[in-house]
Amino acid sequence: MAGLIAVLDIGKSNTRLFLAAPDGGIIWSCARASSAISCAPLPGEPTPALALDIEGIEAWLLHALRTCPHRQHIRAILPIAHGAAMVLIGNGGKVLLAPDYEDPYFERCRAEYELLRDPFTATLSPNLTTGLNLGRQIFTLQRLAPRFFANVEMILTYPQYWAWRLSGVAASEITSLGCHTDLWLPAQGCFSHLARAKGWAGYFPPLRPASQALGGLRPEIAAATGLAPGCTVFCGIHDSNASYLAHLVTQPAGKDFTVVSSGTWCVIFAPAAPLANLREAEDMLCNLDARGGLVPTARFMAGREYAAIAGPEGARATPTLEGLACVLAAGALALPSFAPGGPFPEAPGQMLAASALAPEGRAALATLYCALMTDNSLERLGVSGAILIDGPLAASPLFPRILKSLRPDAEILPAQSKIGIIPAVLWLTSAERPAPFGAPARSEALPNAADLRAYRDRWRQALPPAPSAERRPVRPELS
């Protein structure tokens, strides 16, 4: 039981804490919702409406650590958190603001910001809505709330905020800085021209690897949790990149693979895809993995879209073959988009011939939609090789088999565990190459695979036009 790792995994929808054993087993876990809260007003300046609930998460975390079993065996804490998030720190370590990227506040300076941001060809970071580009969050606050921003002394990306809050050591890290922030030039490995020209680069603490041990616990954290003060806090990593890293460190060298990481967002990591295939207007970007490698990526908000299509009852139902047969028989279609971002960001979501479907049929329609959107992104990226699925979509009884039906020549490998980041956790906290845990089983195509491919043809014909604005491929020298 000795040597447990406490993993704080903060997603946009849910926050989890779990204890990982050295053999890869998860011996305990708990969770809470990751809900936004209202911002405190900024005196005399336009005020953001939404903030991340860092105080609520911290109170929950301290209680969970204090009351969890086996706490005396916890040797390390690893923070993992979603992207497009930062915490602004003022004098004496005072937390000033943790903006929520879905706040419409960040649309106020959209046009002005777009004139200044580095081109996609340099950052490989697409121009996104609201505050999904961290640079736009910083620009908007500096532009609309200059007196407030004058108090900022440090900016921490979200996983590194929690590492700092627990250890007192401030750091920046590449997977969060390189995650559609507009702040980083991946080919050069430095801050963007805008971040340097505006002086923002100076607000970020020194760059550290995700696997670096920053130090022990702050005394007050050790006292509040009952953990040993020598419990090591690691720098931490962006959540989708942790999912990707879990596969990267366990795949044979030279193997061509793509990772479909699912949750609130479906993030498709395609390390072998040509950078020249990236299209800014379709929510494609280049991520950086924990080792600094460039990873062509496409995204859509699968968790939100699934919930919108399935509806409350369908979201609680299990997608079944019978439900899928009802979808095909009814000719029901779900057309993008039902959430921000993705390859069709301006199109309003539509459902056709779906009103008579039972909950299992709505669940099957939502699953089919996610498979079609994934298939579309895989084709646009130009992937080859095995397709590894983790997260909730890996556990779906239909999703992997639908994807296999749509891509019969591909090897489709769903992870066996919903929490597919354990190999990444062990690699980050021990620097040893872990063995694969629970080798995934190959998915087989459904009996009606030909019908599904015909359905895909109909779905594609009904798709809204792909966005053309800013649809520029990257420069050939970056490919």
GROMACS .gro file of C-alpha atoms in nm, residues 14-364:
model
  351
   14ASN     CA    1  -1.627   1.716  -1.314
   15THR     CA    2  -1.338   1.712  -1.068
   16ARG     CA    3  -1.199   1.382  -0.944
   17LEU     CA    4  -0.951   1.278  -0.680
   18PHE     CA    5  -0.818   0.924  -0.690
   19LEU     CA    6  -0.539   0.724  -0.533
   20ALA     CA    7  -0.318   0.528  -0.772
   21ALA     CA    8  -0.101   0.242  -0.653
   22PRO     CA    9   0.244   0.167  -0.797
   23ASP     CA   10   0.101  -0.136  -0.981
   24GLY     CA   11  -0.149   0.088  -1.163
   25GLY     CA   12  -0.455   0.004  -0.956
   26ILE     CA   13  -0.698   0.273  -0.843
   27ILE     CA   14  -0.778   0.194  -0.481
   28TRP     CA   15  -1.010   0.487  -0.401
   29SER     CA   16  -1.175   0.782  -0.573
   30CYS     CA   17  -1.431   1.057  -0.524
   31ALA     CA   18  -1.575   1.334  -0.743
   32ARG     CA   19  -1.766   1.661  -0.751
   33ALA     CA   20  -1.913   1.881  -1.022
   34SER     CA   21  -1.691   2.155  -1.169
   35SER     CA   22  -1.942   2.438  -1.179
   36ALA     CA   23  -1.875   2.803  -1.254
   37ILE     CA   24  -1.952   3.075  -0.999
   38SER     CA   25  -2.034   3.444  -1.029
   39CYS     CA   26  -1.743   3.686  -1.027
   40ALA     CA   27  -1.698   3.945  -0.757
   41PRO     CA   28  -1.735   4.293  -0.909
   42LEU     CA   29  -1.426   4.488  -1.014
   43PRO     CA   30  -1.461   4.841  -0.870
   44GLY     CA   31  -1.529   5.091  -1.146
   45GLU     CA   32  -1.443   4.854  -1.432
   46PRO     CA   33  -1.637   4.607  -1.649
   47THR     CA   34  -1.654   4.281  -1.459
   48PRO     CA   35  -1.638   3.924  -1.588
   49ALA     CA   36  -1.951   3.727  -1.510
   50LEU     CA   37  -1.807   3.382  -1.446
   51ALA     CA   38  -1.514   3.236  -1.255
   52LEU     CA   39  -1.377   2.890  -1.185
   53ASP     CA   40  -1.476   2.769  -0.839
   54ILE     CA   41  -1.123   2.731  -0.707
   55GLU     CA   42  -1.227   2.798  -0.347
   56GLY     CA   43  -1.498   2.531  -0.361
   57ILE     CA   44  -1.261   2.282  -0.522
   58GLU     CA   45  -0.994   2.352  -0.262
   59ALA     CA   46  -1.231   2.306   0.032
   60TRP     CA   47  -1.354   1.980  -0.119
   61LEU     CA   48  -0.998   1.864  -0.192
   62LEU     CA   49  -0.869   1.930   0.159
   63HIS     CA   50  -1.166   1.747   0.311
   64ALA     CA   51  -1.126   1.455   0.069
   65LEU     CA   52  -0.755   1.420   0.146
   66ARG     CA   53  -0.817   1.451   0.520
   67THR     CA   54  -1.084   1.178   0.520
   68CYS     CA   55  -0.965   0.943   0.246
   69PRO     CA   56  -0.847   0.593   0.335
   70HIS     CA   57  -0.475   0.516   0.326
   71ARG     CA   58  -0.381   0.885   0.341
   72GLN     CA   59  -0.074   0.794   0.546
   73HIS     CA   60   0.059   0.610   0.240
   74ILE     CA   61   0.027   0.903  -0.005
   75ARG     CA   62   0.376   0.997  -0.124
   76ALA     CA   63   0.288   1.241  -0.403
   77ILE     CA   64   0.017   1.462  -0.551
   78LEU     CA   65  -0.017   1.517  -0.926
   79PRO     CA   66  -0.248   1.795  -1.053
   80ILE     CA   67  -0.419   1.750  -1.390
   81ALA     CA   68  -0.656   2.018  -1.521
   82HIS     CA   69  -0.835   2.141  -1.831
   83GLY     CA   70  -0.693   2.399  -2.068
   84ALA     CA   71  -0.793   2.758  -2.154
   85ALA     CA   72  -0.773   2.837  -1.784
   86MET     CA   73  -0.548   3.054  -1.571
   87VAL     CA   74  -0.537   3.204  -1.225
   88LEU     CA   75  -0.418   3.563  -1.176
   89ILE     CA   76  -0.208   3.614  -0.864
   90GLY     CA   77  -0.139   3.948  -0.696
   91ASN     CA   78   0.085   4.083  -0.423
   92GLY     CA   79   0.169   3.838  -0.146
   93GLY     CA   80   0.020   3.546  -0.336
   94LYS     CA   81  -0.335   3.683  -0.327
   95VAL     CA   82  -0.563   3.509  -0.576
   96LEU     CA   83  -0.726   3.783  -0.784
   97LEU     CA   84  -0.929   3.596  -1.044
   98ALA     CA   85  -0.971   3.256  -1.210
   99PRO     CA   86  -1.173   3.336  -1.525
  100ASP     CA   87  -1.410   3.086  -1.685
  101TYR     CA   88  -1.340   3.051  -2.057
  102GLU     CA   89  -1.712   3.027  -2.137
  103ASP     CA   90  -1.775   3.381  -2.011
  104PRO     CA   91  -1.922   3.604  -2.289
  105TYR     CA   92  -1.716   3.887  -2.136
  106PHE     CA   93  -1.425   3.774  -2.351
  107GLU     CA   94  -1.616   3.848  -2.672
  108ARG     CA   95  -1.610   4.222  -2.598
  109CYS     CA   96  -1.267   4.281  -2.748
  110ARG     CA   97  -1.285   4.012  -3.015
  111ALA     CA   98  -1.225   4.231  -3.321
  112GLU     CA   99  -0.944   4.430  -3.162
  113TYR     CA  100  -0.770   4.118  -3.036
  114GLU     CA  101  -0.792   3.941  -3.371
  115LEU     CA  102  -0.596   4.222  -3.534
  116LEU     CA  103  -0.308   4.171  -3.291
  117ARG     CA  104  -0.281   3.795  -3.237
  118ASP     CA  105  -0.004   3.602  -3.410
  119PRO     CA  106  -0.112   3.420  -3.727
  120PHE     CA  107  -0.217   3.057  -3.709
  121THR     CA  108   0.085   2.967  -3.920
  122ALA     CA  109   0.307   3.071  -3.628
  123THR     CA  110   0.118   2.954  -3.318
  124LEU     CA  111  -0.086   2.666  -3.469
  125SER     CA  112  -0.348   2.790  -3.221
  126PRO     CA  113  -0.689   2.852  -3.382
  127ASN     CA  114  -0.894   3.166  -3.329
  128LEU     CA  115  -1.166   3.040  -3.092
  129THR     CA  116  -1.477   3.182  -2.929
  130THR     CA  117  -1.521   3.346  -2.586
  131GLY     CA  118  -1.209   3.280  -2.376
  132LEU     CA  119  -1.093   2.953  -2.530
  133ASN     CA  120  -0.774   3.134  -2.632
  134LEU     CA  121  -0.595   3.224  -2.311
  135GLY     CA  122  -0.439   3.523  -2.488
  136ARG     CA  123  -0.782   3.673  -2.547
  137GLN     CA  124  -0.864   3.640  -2.177
  138ILE     CA  125  -0.550   3.829  -2.083
  139PHE     CA  126  -0.599   4.094  -2.352
  140THR     CA  127  -0.961   4.159  -2.258
  141LEU     CA  128  -0.885   4.200  -1.888
  142GLN     CA  129  -0.588   4.426  -1.957
  143ARG     CA  130  -0.794   4.631  -2.203
  144LEU     CA  131  -1.124   4.661  -2.011
  145ALA     CA  132  -1.001   4.643  -1.651
  146PRO     CA  133  -0.656   4.810  -1.653
  147ARG     CA  134  -0.667   4.911  -1.284
  148PHE     CA  135  -0.747   4.553  -1.188
  149PHE     CA  136  -0.482   4.410  -1.419
  150ALA     CA  137  -0.220   4.645  -1.273
  151ASN     CA  138  -0.240   4.437  -0.954
  152VAL     CA  139  -0.147   4.114  -1.133
  153GLU     CA  140   0.203   3.990  -1.052
  154MET     CA  141   0.187   3.632  -1.179
  155ILE     CA  142  -0.021   3.423  -1.418
  156LEU     CA  143  -0.048   3.049  -1.359
  157THR     CA  144  -0.195   2.798  -1.600
  158TYR     CA  145  -0.457   2.584  -1.430
  159PRO     CA  146  -0.271   2.262  -1.340
  160GLN     CA  147   0.024   2.469  -1.222
  161TYR     CA  148  -0.201   2.686  -1.006
  162TRP     CA  149  -0.290   2.376  -0.806
  163ALA     CA  150   0.074   2.270  -0.788
  164TRP     CA  151   0.160   2.619  -0.654
  165ARG     CA  152  -0.135   2.622  -0.414
  166LEU     CA  153  -0.024   2.290  -0.266
  167SER     CA  154   0.353   2.341  -0.267
  168GLY     CA  155   0.415   2.716  -0.280
  169VAL     CA  156   0.642   2.672  -0.585
  170ALA     CA  157   0.536   2.854  -0.903
  171ALA     CA  158   0.600   2.700  -1.245
  172SER     CA  159   0.476   2.703  -1.604
  173GLU     CA  160   0.444   2.390  -1.818
  174ILE     CA  161   0.447   2.323  -2.190
  175THR     CA  162   0.124   2.122  -2.241
  176SER     CA  163  -0.087   2.400  -2.089
  177LEU     CA  164   0.101   2.684  -2.260
  178GLY     CA  165   0.079   2.504  -2.593
  179CYS     CA  166  -0.293   2.426  -2.567
  180HIS     CA  167  -0.464   2.677  -2.808
  181THR     CA  168  -0.352   2.970  -2.592
  182ASP     CA  169  -0.213   3.198  -2.870
  183LEU     CA  170   0.081   3.243  -2.631
  184TRP     CA  171   0.333   2.991  -2.768
  185LEU     CA  172   0.526   2.928  -3.088
  186PRO     CA  173   0.559   2.548  -3.097
  187ALA     CA  174   0.818   2.527  -3.373
  188GLN     CA  175   1.045   2.780  -3.197
  189GLY     CA  176   0.969   2.672  -2.841
  190CYS     CA  177   0.912   3.024  -2.706
  191PHE     CA  178   0.638   3.273  -2.624
  192SER     CA  179   0.445   3.426  -2.913
  193HIS     CA  180   0.526   3.767  -3.053
  194LEU     CA  181   0.206   3.906  -2.898
  195ALA     CA  182   0.287   3.761  -2.554
  196ARG     CA  183   0.631   3.920  -2.567
  197ALA     CA  184   0.519   4.253  -2.714
  198LYS     CA  185   0.248   4.296  -2.448
  199GLY     CA  186   0.480   4.190  -2.168
  200TRP     CA  187   0.261   3.892  -2.078
  201ALA     CA  188   0.549   3.647  -2.101
  202GLY     CA  189   0.703   3.810  -1.795
  203TYR     CA  190   0.400   3.720  -1.581
  204PHE     CA  191   0.457   3.348  -1.624
  205PRO     CA  192   0.698   3.169  -1.389
  206PRO     CA  193   0.985   2.955  -1.522
  207LEU     CA  194   0.905   2.660  -1.744
  208ARG     CA  195   0.926   2.321  -1.576
  209PRO     CA  196   0.855   1.968  -1.705
  210ALA     CA  197   0.519   1.819  -1.608
  211SER     CA  198   0.714   1.543  -1.432
  212GLN     CA  199   0.925   1.775  -1.216
  213ALA     CA  200   0.885   1.748  -0.839
  214LEU     CA  201   0.833   2.105  -0.721
  215GLY     CA  202   0.864   2.037  -0.350
  216GLY     CA  203   0.674   1.927  -0.042
  217LEU     CA  204   0.342   2.054   0.086
  218ARG     CA  205   0.290   2.400   0.229
  219PRO     CA  206   0.275   2.365   0.609
  220GLU     CA  207  -0.087   2.481   0.621
  221ILE     CA  208  -0.187   2.225   0.357
  222ALA     CA  209  -0.011   1.946   0.544
  223ALA     CA  210  -0.186   2.051   0.864
  224ALA     CA  211  -0.528   2.072   0.696
  225THR     CA  212  -0.502   1.731   0.530
  226GLY     CA  213  -0.294   1.529   0.773
  227LEU     CA  214  -0.053   1.439   0.492
  228ALA     CA  215   0.318   1.428   0.561
  229PRO     CA  216   0.486   1.765   0.485
  230GLY     CA  217   0.735   1.575   0.268
  231CYS     CA  218   0.458   1.456   0.035
  232THR     CA  219   0.585   1.557  -0.309
  233VAL     CA  220   0.387   1.788  -0.536
  234PHE     CA  221   0.451   1.747  -0.908
  235CYS     CA  222   0.424   2.025  -1.166
  236GLY     CA  223   0.121   1.873  -1.340
  237ILE     CA  224  -0.020   1.849  -1.690
  238HIS     CA  225  -0.312   1.949  -1.916
  239ASP     CA  226  -0.585   1.684  -1.890
  240SER     CA  227  -0.623   1.576  -2.254
  241ASN     CA  228  -0.246   1.566  -2.286
  242ALA     CA  229  -0.235   1.330  -1.989
  243SER     CA  230  -0.468   1.096  -2.180
  244TYR     CA  231  -0.243   1.117  -2.484
  245LEU     CA  232   0.073   1.067  -2.277
  246ALA     CA  233  -0.073   0.749  -2.128
  247HIS     CA  234  -0.066   0.598  -2.477
  248LEU     CA  235   0.254   0.764  -2.591
  249VAL     CA  236   0.463   0.607  -2.316
  250THR     CA  237   0.322   0.257  -2.365
  251GLN     CA  238   0.316   0.226  -2.746
  252PRO     CA  239   0.603   0.049  -2.922
  253ALA     CA  240   0.855   0.286  -3.074
  254GLY     CA  241   0.771   0.373  -3.432
  255LYS     CA  242   0.408   0.259  -3.413
  256ASP     CA  243   0.164   0.483  -3.601
  257PHE     CA  244  -0.137   0.560  -3.380
  258THR     CA  245  -0.404   0.819  -3.307
  259VAL     CA  246  -0.566   0.882  -2.969
  260VAL     CA  247  -0.934   0.973  -2.931
  261SER     CA  248  -0.954   1.119  -2.580
  262SER     CA  249  -1.314   1.172  -2.466
  263GLY     CA  250  -1.491   1.364  -2.193
  264THR     CA  251  -1.645   1.709  -2.206
  265TRP     CA  252  -1.425   1.750  -2.515
  266CYS     CA  253  -1.336   1.482  -2.766
  267VAL     CA  254  -0.972   1.559  -2.847
  268ILE     CA  255  -0.813   1.365  -3.132
  269PHE     CA  256  -0.433   1.349  -3.110
  270ALA     CA  257  -0.276   1.243  -3.439
  271PRO     CA  258   0.105   1.261  -3.403
  272ALA     CA  259   0.167   1.119  -3.751
  273ALA     CA  260  -0.079   1.349  -3.932
  274PRO     CA  261   0.074   1.616  -4.158
  275LEU     CA  262   0.076   1.961  -4.002
  276ALA     CA  263  -0.025   2.091  -4.344
  277ASN     CA  264  -0.370   1.931  -4.292
  278LEU     CA  265  -0.454   2.157  -3.997
  279ARG     CA  266  -0.734   2.403  -4.065
  280GLU     CA  267  -0.779   2.689  -3.822
  281ALA     CA  268  -1.150   2.744  -3.887
  282GLU     CA  269  -1.229   2.379  -3.809
  283ASP     CA  270  -1.093   2.387  -3.452
  284MET     CA  271  -0.772   2.211  -3.543
  285LEU     CA  272  -0.450   2.295  -3.365
  286CYS     CA  273  -0.110   2.162  -3.273
  287ASN     CA  274  -0.072   2.047  -2.916
  288LEU     CA  275   0.260   1.989  -2.744
  289ASP     CA  276   0.306   1.665  -2.556
  290ALA     CA  277   0.483   1.640  -2.221
  291ARG     CA  278   0.813   1.580  -2.399
  292GLY     CA  279   0.770   1.886  -2.622
  293GLY     CA  280   0.667   1.692  -2.935
  294LEU     CA  281   0.426   1.853  -3.185
  295VAL     CA  282   0.090   1.672  -3.206
  296PRO     CA  283  -0.167   1.770  -3.474
  297THR     CA  284  -0.506   1.775  -3.307
  298ALA     CA  285  -0.878   1.816  -3.382
  299ARG     CA  286  -1.156   1.871  -3.129
  300PHE     CA  287  -1.528   1.891  -3.072
  301MET     CA  288  -1.729   1.917  -2.751
  302ALA     CA  289  -1.854   1.558  -2.748
  303GLY     CA  290  -1.979   1.545  -2.389
  304ARG     CA  291  -2.197   1.853  -2.424
  305GLU     CA  292  -2.318   1.752  -2.770
  306TYR     CA  293  -2.406   1.401  -2.654
  307ALA     CA  294  -2.614   1.542  -2.367
  308ALA     CA  295  -2.794   1.787  -2.597
  309ILE     CA  296  -2.884   1.519  -2.853
  310ALA     CA  297  -2.974   1.244  -2.606
  311GLY     CA  298  -3.182   1.470  -2.382
  312PRO     CA  299  -3.223   1.410  -2.008
  313GLU     CA  300  -3.375   1.063  -2.039
  314GLY     CA  301  -3.149   0.950  -2.322
  315ALA     CA  302  -2.840   1.066  -2.132
  316ARG     CA  303  -2.933   0.818  -1.858
  317ALA     CA  304  -3.006   0.537  -2.104
  318THR     CA  305  -2.760   0.286  -2.247
  319PRO     CA  306  -2.718   0.306  -2.624
  320THR     CA  307  -2.820  -0.030  -2.770
  321LEU     CA  308  -2.821  -0.209  -3.105
  322GLU     CA  309  -3.199  -0.198  -3.095
  323GLY     CA  310  -3.191   0.177  -3.040
  324LEU     CA  311  -2.947   0.216  -3.329
  325ALA     CA  312  -3.178   0.012  -3.553
  326CYS     CA  313  -3.463   0.249  -3.462
  327VAL     CA  314  -3.245   0.548  -3.558
  328LEU     CA  315  -3.167   0.398  -3.898
  329ALA     CA  316  -3.526   0.291  -3.959
  330ALA     CA  317  -3.656   0.638  -3.875
  331GLY     CA  318  -3.389   0.807  -4.083
  332ALA     CA  319  -3.311   1.029  -3.785
  333LEU     CA  320  -3.020   1.271  -3.819
  334ALA     CA  321  -2.831   1.494  -3.578
  335LEU     CA  322  -2.638   1.769  -3.755
  336PRO     CA  323  -2.375   1.994  -3.591
  337SER     CA  324  -2.326   2.185  -3.379
  338PHE     CA  325  -2.480   2.155  -3.033
  339ALA     CA  326  -2.192   2.318  -2.841
  340PRO     CA  327  -1.920   2.578  -2.904
  341GLY     CA  328  -1.609   2.493  -3.098
  342GLY     CA  329  -1.557   2.199  -3.328
  343PRO     CA  330  -1.535   2.184  -3.707
  344PHE     CA  331  -1.867   2.365  -3.761
  345PRO     CA  332  -1.856   2.639  -3.497
  346GLU     CA  333  -2.114   2.872  -3.652
  347ALA     CA  334  -2.377   2.611  -3.746
  348PRO     CA  335  -2.684   2.565  -3.522
  349GLY     CA  336  -2.748   2.204  -3.423
  350GLN     CA  337  -3.043   2.032  -3.587
  351MET     CA  338  -3.223   1.704  -3.525
  352LEU     CA  339  -3.437   1.552  -3.799
  353ALA     CA  340  -3.696   1.275  -3.756
  354ALA     CA  341  -3.581   1.217  -3.398
  355SER     CA  342  -3.889   1.320  -3.199
  356ALA     CA  343  -4.041   0.970  -3.187
  357LEU     CA  344  -3.726   0.796  -3.065
  358ALA     CA  345  -3.733   0.630  -2.723
  359PRO     CA  346  -3.454   0.715  -2.475
  360GLU     CA  347  -3.240   0.422  -2.597
  361GLY     CA  348  -3.283   0.552  -2.952
  362ARG     CA  349  -3.182   0.906  -2.851
  363ALA     CA  350  -2.876   0.762  -2.675
  364ALA     CA  351  -2.791   0.566  -2.990
   0.00000   0.00000   0.00000
